[in-house]
Amino acid sequence: MLALENIHAGYGPIDVLKGITLRVNEGEIVTVLGANGAGKSTTLMTIAGVNPCRQGMITFAGEPIANLPVHEIVRLGISQVPEGRRIFPRLTIRENLELGAFQRNDDIAGDLERALDLFPILRERTGQLGGTLSGGEQQMLAIARALMARPKLLLLDEPSLGLAPLMVVKIFEIIRAINQQGTTILLVEQNANMALHIAQRGYVLETGRIVLEDSAANLINNEQVRKSYLGG
Amino acid sequence: MTGWEVFLQQLIIGLSNGMIIALIALGYTMVYGIIELINFAHGDLFMLGCFAALTVVSLTGDLPVWLVLLLLLVLTPVFCGGLNWLVDRLAYRHLRDATKLAPLVSAIGVSFVFLNLGLFWGGLPLKVFGFGKAAAAPKDFPTLVSNANLLGNSNVEFTTKDLLVLVITVPLMVGLTLFVKQTRAGKAMRAVAQDRLAAQLMGIDANRVIGQTFLLGGGLAGVASVVAALYNNTIYFQMGYRAGMDAFTAAVLGGIGSLPGAVLGGLCIGLARALSDQYIATRWTNVMVFAILILVLVFRPSGLLGAKHREKV
Ligand SMILES: Nc1ncnc2c1ncn2[C@@H]1O[C@H](COP(=O)(O)OP(=O)(O)OP(=O)(O)O)[C@@H](O)[C@H]1O
Ligand SMILES: [Mg+2]
């Protein structure tokens, strides 16, 4: 479904990504693990068209998409829940959700209902400003907002960052449920344990290069992964 | 005239001028809200709008007055909005990711270009421009709307012109508020103002939305041009400086980025000018406006309505 072929991208004169090759098949959850500054967010932003792709090929559903405008890529069916959630703090929850469906011109009422079913916490608060939500609730809103676009592929950037352990479990359950309903997922995480438990395959990113690639089951048992990302 | 009547008269004059300032301030505040650019060329855009309006009048002089007014209120905003959009497209758009100083300096440059364009325009060999004999001289704007007092024989005058200002500006401001609050394009504007990257990730074409903001803000300046020209009956190629200063002060006073703030700030500045003209001295009025600007910047930089959550756009 999505294939990155020797991608180079970065900021200023420096290439942060130095030749990333990865693929995501339809229906999968694929995770990308890596330490701070490895280039995980840069990878997602390059797929989304925010960062220019300086070299290499990105294809989605067989079509080249590298360096298309961001809104075009969203229209093709790739949505991102960015790092830090980035909900609109001074728009209501309902408005946040409506903006998620900005590219669509069909009826969104049904999807709004479905999103609120998936996140009942948001239901009683649709008129409240996004900025008044707690961190976990904001993460839910960010995910619900991205789903409103009906993406074929959902990019998730550290959805568990800064959340209490119970909330983390809940978010991962929801990610799994979204996947089971047919959305392919590319999940960037530092919480390797949780990520590898819901993913089918994973990649390990170190300073802009893929150093490991395997099934999630094998990665959990991999010596190097255990030492670096699973706390021994 | 009793003291109270004088005061009441100044209130009417102040509020009418305040509404005009508010229209210009809205364009400042919308553009600031969406790309944090203080558009120094905005006052001069307003000035060019006045020249466009006078040109329209000179070309349609034989038509009935209502039709001329209608043409003015359509063509001038289209001209100003289109020009504002074009400047963004040609200049600021290429500087989106540059440091904030770059678009700011460009805006100052655009202001000079507009100013000279106004000087050139006033020198065109048309009757309304005095056949171009004195390009820099103030030009008379024909009295299309009468000065008749609607309050009968009262000493206080509320004229047809004052009514015109209200009839044009109030619905426009209500409409703008509804547009920004309710429509898809308005929501996109607020989203881009709050978080451009997140808005792009929603599939919003941010450059297009920013362009629409320039179009709309410029259009409001164009309406202000028509109303101001009809109200004051004189235009001048350097009039953009004072108008821009008043409107910028109004936007900052109200809380830059806030739409209701721009209106409130505009009314305050209009009133302050009128009261200063009457009770202090005309020559001190600009100083008063500068003093307000400095005081606000020092003691309440977020403005009257910009306290906690600043609602941009
Ligand atoms: N806007 C930027 N300008 C310049 N350098 C940047 C920018 N964003 C990221 N970088 C640099 O690029 C490198 C990779 O950053 P990136 O955000 O992709 O890492 P990450 O793997 O997502 O890390 P984290 O786990 O902290 O989110 C880092 O060295 C970072 O300092
Ligand atoms: Mg990151």
Coordinates of C-alpha atoms and ligand atoms in Angstrom, one line a residue:
Chain A
M1 CA 0.0 0.0 0.0
L2 CA 2.7 2.4 1.0
A3 CA 6.3 2.0 0.0
L4 CA 9.3 4.2 0.8
E5 CA 12.4 3.7 -1.4
N6 CA 15.7 5.1 -0.2
I7 CA 14.2 8.3 1.1
H8 CA 16.4 11.3 2.0
A9 CA 15.0 14.3 3.8
G10 CA 16.1 16.8 6.4
Y11 CA 16.4 20.4 7.5
G12 CA 18.8 23.0 6.1
P13 CA 21.9 21.5 4.8
I14 CA 21.6 18.3 6.9
D15 CA 20.0 15.1 5.8
V16 CA 18.1 13.7 8.8
L17 CA 16.9 10.7 6.9
K18 CA 19.7 9.0 5.0
G19 CA 18.0 6.4 2.8
I20 CA 14.9 5.0 4.4
T21 CA 13.3 2.0 2.8
L22 CA 10.1 0.6 4.2
R23 CA 6.7 -0.7 3.2
V24 CA 3.3 -1.0 4.7
N25 CA 0.9 -3.6 3.4
E26 CA -2.9 -3.2 3.3
G27 CA -4.5 -4.1 6.6
E28 CA -1.3 -4.1 8.6
I29 CA -0.1 -2.3 11.7
V30 CA 3.5 -1.5 11.1
T31 CA 5.6 0.2 13.8
V32 CA 8.7 2.3 13.6
L33 CA 10.8 2.3 16.8
G34 CA 13.7 4.6 17.5
A35 CA 15.3 6.9 20.1
N36 CA 14.7 10.6 20.4
G37 CA 16.0 12.4 17.3
A38 CA 16.3 9.2 15.2
G39 CA 14.1 10.7 12.5
K40 CA 10.7 9.1 13.2
S41 CA 8.6 12.3 13.0
T42 CA 10.6 13.4 10.0
T43 CA 9.7 10.2 8.2
L44 CA 6.0 10.7 8.9
M45 CA 6.2 14.3 7.9
T46 CA 8.0 13.4 4.6
I47 CA 5.2 10.9 3.8
A48 CA 2.6 13.6 4.5
G49 CA 4.3 16.0 2.2
V50 CA 5.2 18.5 4.9
N51 CA 9.0 17.9 4.6
P52 CA 10.4 17.8 1.1
C53 CA 11.6 14.5 0.0
R54 CA 15.1 15.2 -1.4
Q55 CA 15.8 11.8 -2.9
G56 CA 14.1 8.5 -3.3
M57 CA 10.5 7.4 -4.1
I58 CA 7.3 7.3 -2.1
T59 CA 4.4 5.4 -3.6
F60 CA 0.9 5.0 -2.2
A61 CA -1.5 2.6 -3.9
G62 CA 1.0 2.3 -6.7
E63 CA 1.1 6.1 -7.4
P64 CA 4.2 8.2 -6.7
I65 CA 3.3 10.8 -4.0
A66 CA 6.6 12.3 -3.0
N67 CA 6.5 16.1 -2.8
L68 CA 2.8 16.4 -3.6
P69 CA 1.1 19.2 -1.6
V70 CA 0.1 18.2 1.9
H71 CA -3.7 18.5 1.2
E72 CA -3.4 16.4 -2.0
I73 CA -1.8 13.6 0.0
V74 CA -4.7 13.8 2.6
R75 CA -7.1 13.6 -0.3
L76 CA -5.5 10.4 -1.5
G77 CA -6.2 8.8 1.9
I78 CA -3.3 9.4 4.2
S79 CA -4.1 11.1 7.5
Q80 CA -1.7 11.8 10.3
V81 CA -2.1 12.2 14.0
P82 CA 0.9 14.4 14.6
E83 CA 3.3 14.3 17.6
G84 CA 1.9 16.5 20.4
R85 CA -1.7 16.0 19.1
R86 CA -2.0 19.6 17.7
I87 CA -5.8 19.8 18.1
F88 CA -7.2 23.3 17.6
P89 CA -7.4 24.7 21.1
R90 CA -9.8 27.5 20.4
L91 CA -12.2 25.5 18.3
T92 CA -14.9 23.3 19.8
I93 CA -14.6 19.6 19.7
R94 CA -17.3 19.4 17.1
E95 CA -15.5 21.9 14.9
N96 CA -12.2 20.0 15.4
L97 CA -14.0 16.9 14.1
E98 CA -15.6 18.7 11.2
L99 CA -12.3 20.0 10.1
G100 CA -11.0 16.4 10.1
A101 CA -13.5 15.8 7.3
F102 CA -12.5 19.0 5.4
Q103 CA -11.6 17.2 2.2
R104 CA -14.9 15.4 2.0
N105 CA -18.1 16.7 0.6
D106 CA -20.4 13.8 1.3
D107 CA -22.4 13.5 4.5
I108 CA -20.3 13.3 7.6
A109 CA -23.1 13.0 10.2
G110 CA -22.7 9.2 10.3
D111 CA -18.9 9.4 10.8
L112 CA -19.3 12.0 13.5
E113 CA -21.6 9.6 15.4
R114 CA -19.1 6.7 14.9
A115 CA -16.3 8.8 16.1
L116 CA -18.3 9.8 19.2
D117 CA -19.2 6.1 19.8
L118 CA -15.5 5.2 19.6
F119 CA -14.7 8.0 22.1
P120 CA -17.7 8.4 24.4
I121 CA -15.8 10.9 26.6
L122 CA -16.0 13.4 23.7
R123 CA -19.7 13.0 23.2
E124 CA -21.0 15.1 26.1
R125 CA -18.4 17.8 25.3
T126 CA -18.9 18.6 21.6
G127 CA -19.5 22.2 22.4
Q128 CA -16.4 22.6 24.6
L129 CA -13.2 24.2 23.3
G130 CA -10.5 21.7 22.4
G131 CA -7.9 23.4 24.7
T132 CA -10.0 22.5 27.8
L133 CA -9.5 18.8 27.4
S134 CA -6.9 16.8 29.3
G135 CA -3.9 15.3 27.5
G136 CA -5.5 11.9 27.0
E137 CA -8.7 13.4 25.8
Q138 CA -6.8 15.6 23.4
Q139 CA -5.1 12.5 22.0
M140 CA -8.5 10.8 21.5
L141 CA -9.8 14.0 19.8
A142 CA -6.7 14.0 17.6
I143 CA -7.3 10.4 16.5
A144 CA -11.0 10.9 16.1
R145 CA -10.3 14.0 14.0
A146 CA -7.9 12.1 11.7
L147 CA -10.5 9.3 11.3
M148 CA -13.1 11.8 10.1
A149 CA -11.2 12.0 6.8
R150 CA -11.9 8.2 6.3
P151 CA -8.2 7.6 5.7
K152 CA -6.9 4.4 4.1
L153 CA -3.7 4.8 5.9
L154 CA -3.4 6.4 9.3
L155 CA 0.0 7.7 10.5
L156 CA 0.3 7.9 14.3
D157 CA 3.2 9.8 15.9
E158 CA 3.8 8.7 19.5
P159 CA 0.2 8.5 20.5
S160 CA 1.1 7.4 24.0
L161 CA 3.5 10.2 24.7
G162 CA 2.9 11.8 28.1
L163 CA -0.1 9.8 29.0
A164 CA -0.9 7.9 32.2
P165 CA -0.4 4.1 32.0
L166 CA -4.1 3.3 32.0
M167 CA -4.7 5.8 29.2
V168 CA -1.9 4.3 27.2
V169 CA -3.5 0.9 27.4
K170 CA -6.8 2.4 26.3
I171 CA -5.3 4.3 23.3
F172 CA -3.6 1.1 22.1
E173 CA -6.9 -0.8 22.4
I174 CA -8.5 1.9 20.2
I175 CA -5.7 1.7 17.7
R176 CA -6.1 -2.0 17.4
A177 CA -9.9 -1.6 17.0
I178 CA -9.4 1.0 14.2
N179 CA -7.2 -1.4 12.4
Q180 CA -9.7 -4.2 12.7
Q181 CA -12.3 -2.0 11.1
G182 CA -10.1 -1.8 8.1
T183 CA -7.7 1.1 8.4
T184 CA -4.0 0.4 7.8
I185 CA -1.7 1.9 10.4
L186 CA 1.9 3.1 10.5
L187 CA 2.7 3.7 14.2
V188 CA 5.7 5.6 15.4
E189 CA 6.5 4.8 19.1
Q190 CA 9.0 4.9 21.8
N191 CA 6.8 2.6 23.9
A192 CA 8.2 -0.4 22.0
N193 CA 6.6 -2.9 24.3
M194 CA 3.0 -1.8 23.6
A195 CA 3.7 -1.1 19.9
L196 CA 5.2 -4.5 19.2
H197 CA 2.2 -6.2 20.9
I198 CA -0.3 -4.7 18.5
A199 CA 1.8 -4.5 15.4
Q200 CA 2.5 -7.3 12.8
R201 CA 5.8 -5.9 11.7
G202 CA 8.3 -3.3 12.8
Y203 CA 11.3 -1.3 11.8
V204 CA 14.1 0.1 14.0
L205 CA 15.4 3.5 13.1
E206 CA 18.7 4.8 14.3
T207 CA 20.1 8.2 13.2
G208 CA 18.2 8.3 10.0
R209 CA 18.8 4.7 8.9
I210 CA 16.7 1.5 9.2
V211 CA 18.9 -0.9 11.2
L212 CA 16.5 -3.7 11.8
E213 CA 13.3 -5.0 10.1
D214 CA 11.3 -8.0 11.1
S215 CA 8.0 -9.4 12.3
A216 CA 6.9 -7.9 15.6
A217 CA 7.2 -11.3 17.3
N218 CA 10.8 -11.6 16.3
L219 CA 11.6 -8.1 17.3
I220 CA 10.2 -8.6 20.8
N221 CA 12.7 -11.4 21.2
N222 CA 15.6 -9.7 19.5
E223 CA 18.6 -9.2 21.8
Q224 CA 19.4 -5.7 20.5
V225 CA 15.8 -4.5 20.7
R226 CA 15.4 -5.8 24.2
K227 CA 18.5 -4.0 25.3
S228 CA 17.7 -0.7 23.6
Y229 CA 14.0 -0.4 23.6
L230 CA 12.4 -2.8 26.1
G231 CA 14.6 -2.0 29.1
G232 CA 16.8 -5.2 29.0
Chain B
M1 CA -25.3 74.6 21.0
T2 CA -25.2 73.6 24.6
G3 CA -22.2 71.7 26.1
W4 CA -24.2 68.5 26.0
E5 CA -25.2 69.0 22.3
V6 CA -21.5 69.5 21.4
F7 CA -20.6 66.4 23.2
L8 CA -23.4 64.4 21.5
Q9 CA -22.3 65.7 18.2
Q10 CA -18.8 64.6 18.7
L11 CA -20.0 61.1 19.7
I12 CA -21.8 60.8 16.4
I13 CA -18.8 62.0 14.4
G14 CA -16.5 59.8 16.4
L15 CA -18.6 56.7 16.0
S16 CA -19.1 57.2 12.3
N17 CA -15.3 57.6 11.8
G18 CA -14.8 54.8 14.2
M19 CA -16.8 52.4 12.1
I20 CA -14.6 53.3 9.1
I21 CA -11.4 52.8 11.1
A22 CA -12.9 49.4 12.3
L23 CA -13.3 48.2 8.8
I24 CA -9.6 48.9 8.0
A25 CA -8.6 47.5 11.4
L26 CA -10.4 44.2 10.6
G27 CA -8.1 43.7 7.6
Y28 CA -5.0 44.3 9.7
T29 CA -6.2 41.9 12.4
M30 CA -7.2 39.1 10.1
V31 CA -3.9 39.1 8.2
Y32 CA -2.0 39.3 11.5
G33 CA -4.2 36.5 12.9
I34 CA -3.4 34.1 10.1
I35 CA 0.3 34.8 9.3
E36 CA 1.4 37.1 12.1
L37 CA 2.3 39.8 9.6
I38 CA 1.7 43.4 10.4
N39 CA 0.7 44.5 7.0
F40 CA 2.1 48.0 6.8
A41 CA 0.7 48.5 3.3
H42 CA -2.9 48.1 4.5
G43 CA -3.5 51.9 5.0
D44 CA -2.1 52.6 1.5
L45 CA -4.4 49.9 0.1
F46 CA -7.2 51.9 1.6
M47 CA -5.9 55.0 -0.1
L48 CA -5.7 53.3 -3.5
G49 CA -9.3 52.2 -2.9
C50 CA -10.3 55.8 -2.6
F51 CA -8.6 56.6 -5.9
A52 CA -10.3 53.6 -7.5
A53 CA -13.7 54.9 -6.1
L54 CA -13.1 58.4 -7.5
T55 CA -12.2 56.8 -10.9
V56 CA -15.4 54.8 -10.8
V57 CA -17.4 57.9 -10.1
S58 CA -15.8 59.8 -12.9
L59 CA -16.6 57.0 -15.4
T60 CA -20.2 56.6 -14.2
G61 CA -21.1 60.2 -13.5
D62 CA -24.3 60.2 -15.6
L63 CA -25.9 57.2 -14.0
P64 CA -28.5 57.5 -11.2
V65 CA -26.9 57.9 -7.7
W66 CA -28.1 54.6 -6.3
L67 CA -26.5 52.8 -9.2
V68 CA -23.2 54.6 -8.8
L69 CA -23.2 53.7 -5.1
L70 CA -23.9 50.1 -6.0
L71 CA -21.1 50.0 -8.5
L72 CA -18.7 51.7 -6.0
L73 CA -19.6 49.1 -3.3
V74 CA -18.9 46.3 -5.7
L75 CA -16.0 47.4 -7.8
T76 CA -13.8 49.1 -5.1
P77 CA -13.8 46.1 -2.7
V78 CA -13.1 43.8 -5.7
F79 CA -10.2 46.0 -6.7
C80 CA -8.7 46.3 -3.2
G81 CA -9.3 42.6 -2.3
G82 CA -7.8 41.5 -5.6
L83 CA -4.8 43.7 -5.2
N84 CA -4.2 42.5 -1.6
W85 CA -4.5 38.9 -2.8
L86 CA -2.1 39.6 -5.6
V87 CA 0.5 41.1 -3.3
D88 CA 0.3 38.0 -1.1
R89 CA 0.6 35.7 -4.1
L90 CA 3.6 37.6 -5.5
A91 CA 5.5 38.5 -2.4
Y92 CA 4.5 37.2 1.0
R93 CA 3.7 33.7 -0.1
H94 CA 7.4 33.1 -1.1
L95 CA 8.4 34.2 2.4
R96 CA 6.1 31.9 4.5
D97 CA 9.0 30.0 5.9
A98 CA 11.4 32.9 6.2
T99 CA 12.0 34.9 9.4
K100 CA 9.2 37.2 10.4
L101 CA 11.2 40.2 9.5
A102 CA 11.3 39.4 5.8
P103 CA 7.5 39.7 5.1
L104 CA 7.4 42.8 7.4
V105 CA 10.1 44.6 5.4
S106 CA 8.4 43.5 2.2
A107 CA 5.1 45.1 3.5
I108 CA 6.9 48.4 4.1
G109 CA 8.2 48.1 0.5
V110 CA 4.7 47.4 -0.8
S111 CA 3.5 50.5 1.1
F112 CA 6.0 52.7 -0.8
V113 CA 4.9 51.2 -4.1
F114 CA 1.2 51.9 -3.3
L115 CA 2.0 55.4 -2.2
N116 CA 3.7 56.2 -5.4
L117 CA 1.0 54.5 -7.3
G118 CA -1.5 56.8 -5.6
L119 CA 0.6 59.8 -6.6
F120 CA 0.7 58.6 -10.2
W121 CA -3.0 57.9 -10.2
G122 CA -3.8 61.4 -8.9
G123 CA -1.8 62.7 -11.9
L124 CA -4.0 61.0 -14.5
P125 CA -5.6 63.5 -16.9
L126 CA -9.1 63.0 -15.7
K127 CA -11.5 65.8 -14.8
V128 CA -12.0 64.4 -11.2
F129 CA -8.2 64.6 -10.7
G130 CA -8.1 68.2 -12.0
F131 CA -6.7 67.0 -15.3
G132 CA -3.5 65.9 -13.5
K133 CA -2.2 69.4 -13.0
A134 CA -1.4 68.8 -9.3
A135 CA -1.0 65.1 -8.7
A136 CA -0.2 65.5 -5.0
A137 CA -3.1 67.8 -4.2
P138 CA -6.2 66.6 -2.4
K139 CA -9.0 65.7 -4.7
D140 CA -12.7 66.5 -4.2
F141 CA -14.9 63.5 -4.0
P142 CA -18.4 64.4 -5.3
T143 CA -21.2 64.7 -2.7
L144 CA -23.3 61.7 -3.7
V145 CA -25.0 61.4 -0.3
S146 CA -26.4 64.6 1.1
N147 CA -25.6 66.2 4.4
A148 CA -29.3 66.5 5.4
N149 CA -29.9 66.3 9.1
L150 CA -32.2 63.4 9.9
L151 CA -33.0 64.8 13.3
G152 CA -35.0 67.7 11.8
N153 CA -34.3 71.1 13.3
S154 CA -32.2 69.7 16.2
N155 CA -28.8 71.3 16.8
V156 CA -27.3 67.9 16.9
E157 CA -26.8 66.5 13.4
F158 CA -27.2 62.9 12.5
T159 CA -27.0 63.1 8.7
T160 CA -27.8 60.8 5.8
K161 CA -24.0 60.2 5.6
D162 CA -23.9 59.0 9.2
L163 CA -26.8 56.7 8.4
L164 CA -25.0 55.4 5.3
V165 CA -22.0 54.5 7.4
L166 CA -24.1 52.5 9.7
V167 CA -26.2 50.8 7.0
I168 CA -23.1 49.6 5.2
T169 CA -20.7 48.8 8.0
V170 CA -23.0 47.1 10.6
P171 CA -24.4 44.4 8.3
L172 CA -20.9 43.8 6.9
M173 CA -19.5 43.2 10.4
V174 CA -22.3 40.9 11.3
G175 CA -21.9 39.0 8.0
L176 CA -18.1 38.7 8.6
T177 CA -18.7 37.3 12.1
L178 CA -21.1 34.7 10.7
F179 CA -18.8 33.9 7.9
V180 CA -15.9 33.2 10.2
K181 CA -17.9 31.3 12.7
Q182 CA -20.2 29.3 10.5
T183 CA -18.9 28.6 7.1
R184 CA -16.5 26.0 5.9
A185 CA -14.1 28.6 4.6
G186 CA -14.3 30.5 7.9
K187 CA -13.6 27.5 9.9
A188 CA -10.6 26.8 7.7
M189 CA -9.4 30.3 8.4
R190 CA -9.6 29.9 12.1
A191 CA -7.9 26.5 11.9
V192 CA -5.0 27.9 9.8
A193 CA -4.7 30.8 12.3
Q194 CA -4.5 28.5 15.3
D195 CA -2.1 25.9 13.9
R196 CA -1.1 26.0 10.2
L197 CA 0.6 22.6 10.1
A198 CA -2.3 20.9 11.8
A199 CA -4.7 22.6 9.4
Q200 CA -2.7 21.3 6.4
L201 CA -2.8 17.8 7.9
M202 CA -6.6 18.1 7.8
G203 CA -6.3 18.6 4.0
I204 CA -6.6 22.3 4.1
D205 CA -4.7 24.2 1.4
A206 CA -3.1 26.7 3.8
N207 CA -1.8 29.0 1.0
R208 CA -5.2 29.2 -0.5
V209 CA -6.9 30.0 2.8
I210 CA -4.2 32.7 3.5
G211 CA -5.0 34.1 0.1
Q212 CA -8.7 34.2 0.9
T213 CA -7.9 36.1 4.1
F214 CA -6.0 38.8 2.1
L215 CA -8.9 38.9 -0.4
L216 CA -11.4 39.4 2.4
G217 CA -9.3 41.9 4.4
G218 CA -8.6 43.9 1.3
G219 CA -12.2 43.9 0.3
L220 CA -13.1 45.3 3.7
A221 CA -10.6 48.1 3.2
G222 CA -12.2 48.7 -0.2
V223 CA -15.6 49.2 1.5
A224 CA -13.9 51.5 4.0
S225 CA -12.5 53.5 1.0
V226 CA -16.0 54.0 -0.4
V227 CA -17.6 54.9 2.9
A228 CA -14.7 57.3 3.9
A229 CA -14.7 59.0 0.5
L230 CA -18.5 59.6 0.7
Y231 CA -18.3 60.7 4.3
N232 CA -15.3 63.1 4.1
N233 CA -15.6 64.1 0.4
T234 CA -11.9 64.5 0.0
I235 CA -9.1 62.1 -0.9
Y236 CA -5.4 62.5 -0.8
F237 CA -2.5 60.2 -1.8
Q238 CA -0.9 60.3 1.7
M239 CA -4.2 59.7 3.5
G240 CA -3.2 56.0 3.9
Y241 CA -0.6 56.9 6.5
R242 CA -3.1 58.3 9.1
A243 CA -5.7 55.7 8.2
G244 CA -3.2 52.9 8.6
M245 CA -1.9 54.4 11.9
D246 CA -5.5 54.7 13.3
A247 CA -6.5 51.2 12.2
F248 CA -3.3 49.6 13.5
T249 CA -3.7 51.3 16.8
A250 CA -7.3 50.2 16.9
A251 CA -6.3 46.6 16.1
V252 CA -3.7 46.6 18.8
L253 CA -6.0 48.3 21.3
G254 CA -8.7 45.7 20.7
G255 CA -6.3 42.8 20.8
I256 CA -4.6 42.1 17.5
G257 CA -6.0 39.0 16.0
S258 CA -9.4 39.5 17.5
L259 CA -12.3 40.5 15.2
P260 CA -14.6 42.0 17.8
G261 CA -11.4 43.6 19.2
A262 CA -10.8 45.4 15.9
V263 CA -14.4 46.8 15.9
L264 CA -14.2 47.9 19.5
G265 CA -10.7 49.4 19.0
G266 CA -11.9 51.2 15.9
L267 CA -14.8 52.8 17.8
C268 CA -12.5 53.8 20.6
I269 CA -10.0 55.5 18.3
G270 CA -12.8 57.2 16.4
L271 CA -14.2 58.6 19.6
A272 CA -10.8 59.5 20.9
R273 CA -10.1 61.5 17.8
A274 CA -13.4 63.3 17.8
L275 CA -13.2 64.2 21.5
S276 CA -9.6 65.3 21.2
D277 CA -10.4 67.4 18.1
Q278 CA -13.2 69.2 20.1
Y279 CA -11.8 69.4 23.6
I280 CA -8.0 69.5 23.2
A281 CA -6.9 70.6 19.7
T282 CA -6.9 69.1 16.3
R283 CA -3.1 69.4 16.1
W284 CA -2.8 67.2 19.2
T285 CA -5.1 64.4 17.9
N286 CA -2.5 62.3 16.1
V287 CA -0.3 62.6 19.2
M288 CA -3.2 61.3 21.3
V289 CA -3.5 58.2 19.0
F290 CA 0.2 57.5 19.2
A291 CA 0.0 57.9 23.0
I292 CA -2.8 55.4 23.1
L293 CA -0.8 53.0 21.0
I294 CA 2.3 53.3 23.2
L295 CA 0.3 53.0 26.5
V296 CA -1.5 49.8 25.2
L297 CA 1.8 48.3 24.1
V298 CA 3.4 49.0 27.4
F299 CA 0.6 48.2 29.8
R300 CA -1.6 45.7 28.0
P301 CA 0.0 44.4 24.8
S302 CA -2.7 41.8 24.4
G303 CA -5.3 44.5 24.1
L304 CA -8.8 44.9 25.5
L305 CA -10.3 41.7 24.2
G306 CA -7.1 39.7 23.8
A307 CA -6.6 38.7 27.4
K308 CA -6.6 35.0 28.0
H309 CA -7.5 33.1 24.9
R310 CA -6.7 35.3 22.0
E311 CA -9.1 34.4 19.3
K312 CA -7.1 34.8 16.1
V313 CA -9.2 35.6 13.0
Ligands
LIG1 N1 12.2 21.8 12.2 C1 13.5 21.3 12.4 N2 14.5 22.0 12.0 C2 15.8 21.5 12.2 N3 16.1 20.3 12.7 C3 15.0 19.5 13.0 C4 13.7 20.0 12.9 N4 12.9 19.0 13.3 C5 13.7 18.0 13.7 N5 15.0 18.3 13.5 C6 16.1 17.4 13.8 O1 16.0 16.2 13.0 C7 16.4 15.1 13.8 C8 15.2 14.1 13.8 O2 14.1 14.6 14.4 P1 12.7 13.9 14.5 O3 11.8 14.8 15.1 O4 12.4 13.3 13.2 O5 13.1 12.7 15.5 P2 12.1 11.7 16.3 O6 12.7 10.4 16.0 O7 10.7 12.0 15.9 O8 12.4 12.1 17.8 P3 11.4 12.2 19.0 O9 11.3 10.8 19.6 O10 12.1 13.1 20.0 O11 10.1 12.7 18.5 C9 16.7 15.6 15.2 O12 18.1 15.7 15.2 C10 16.1 17.0 15.2 O13 16.9 17.8 16.0
MG2 MG 9.1 12.7 16.9

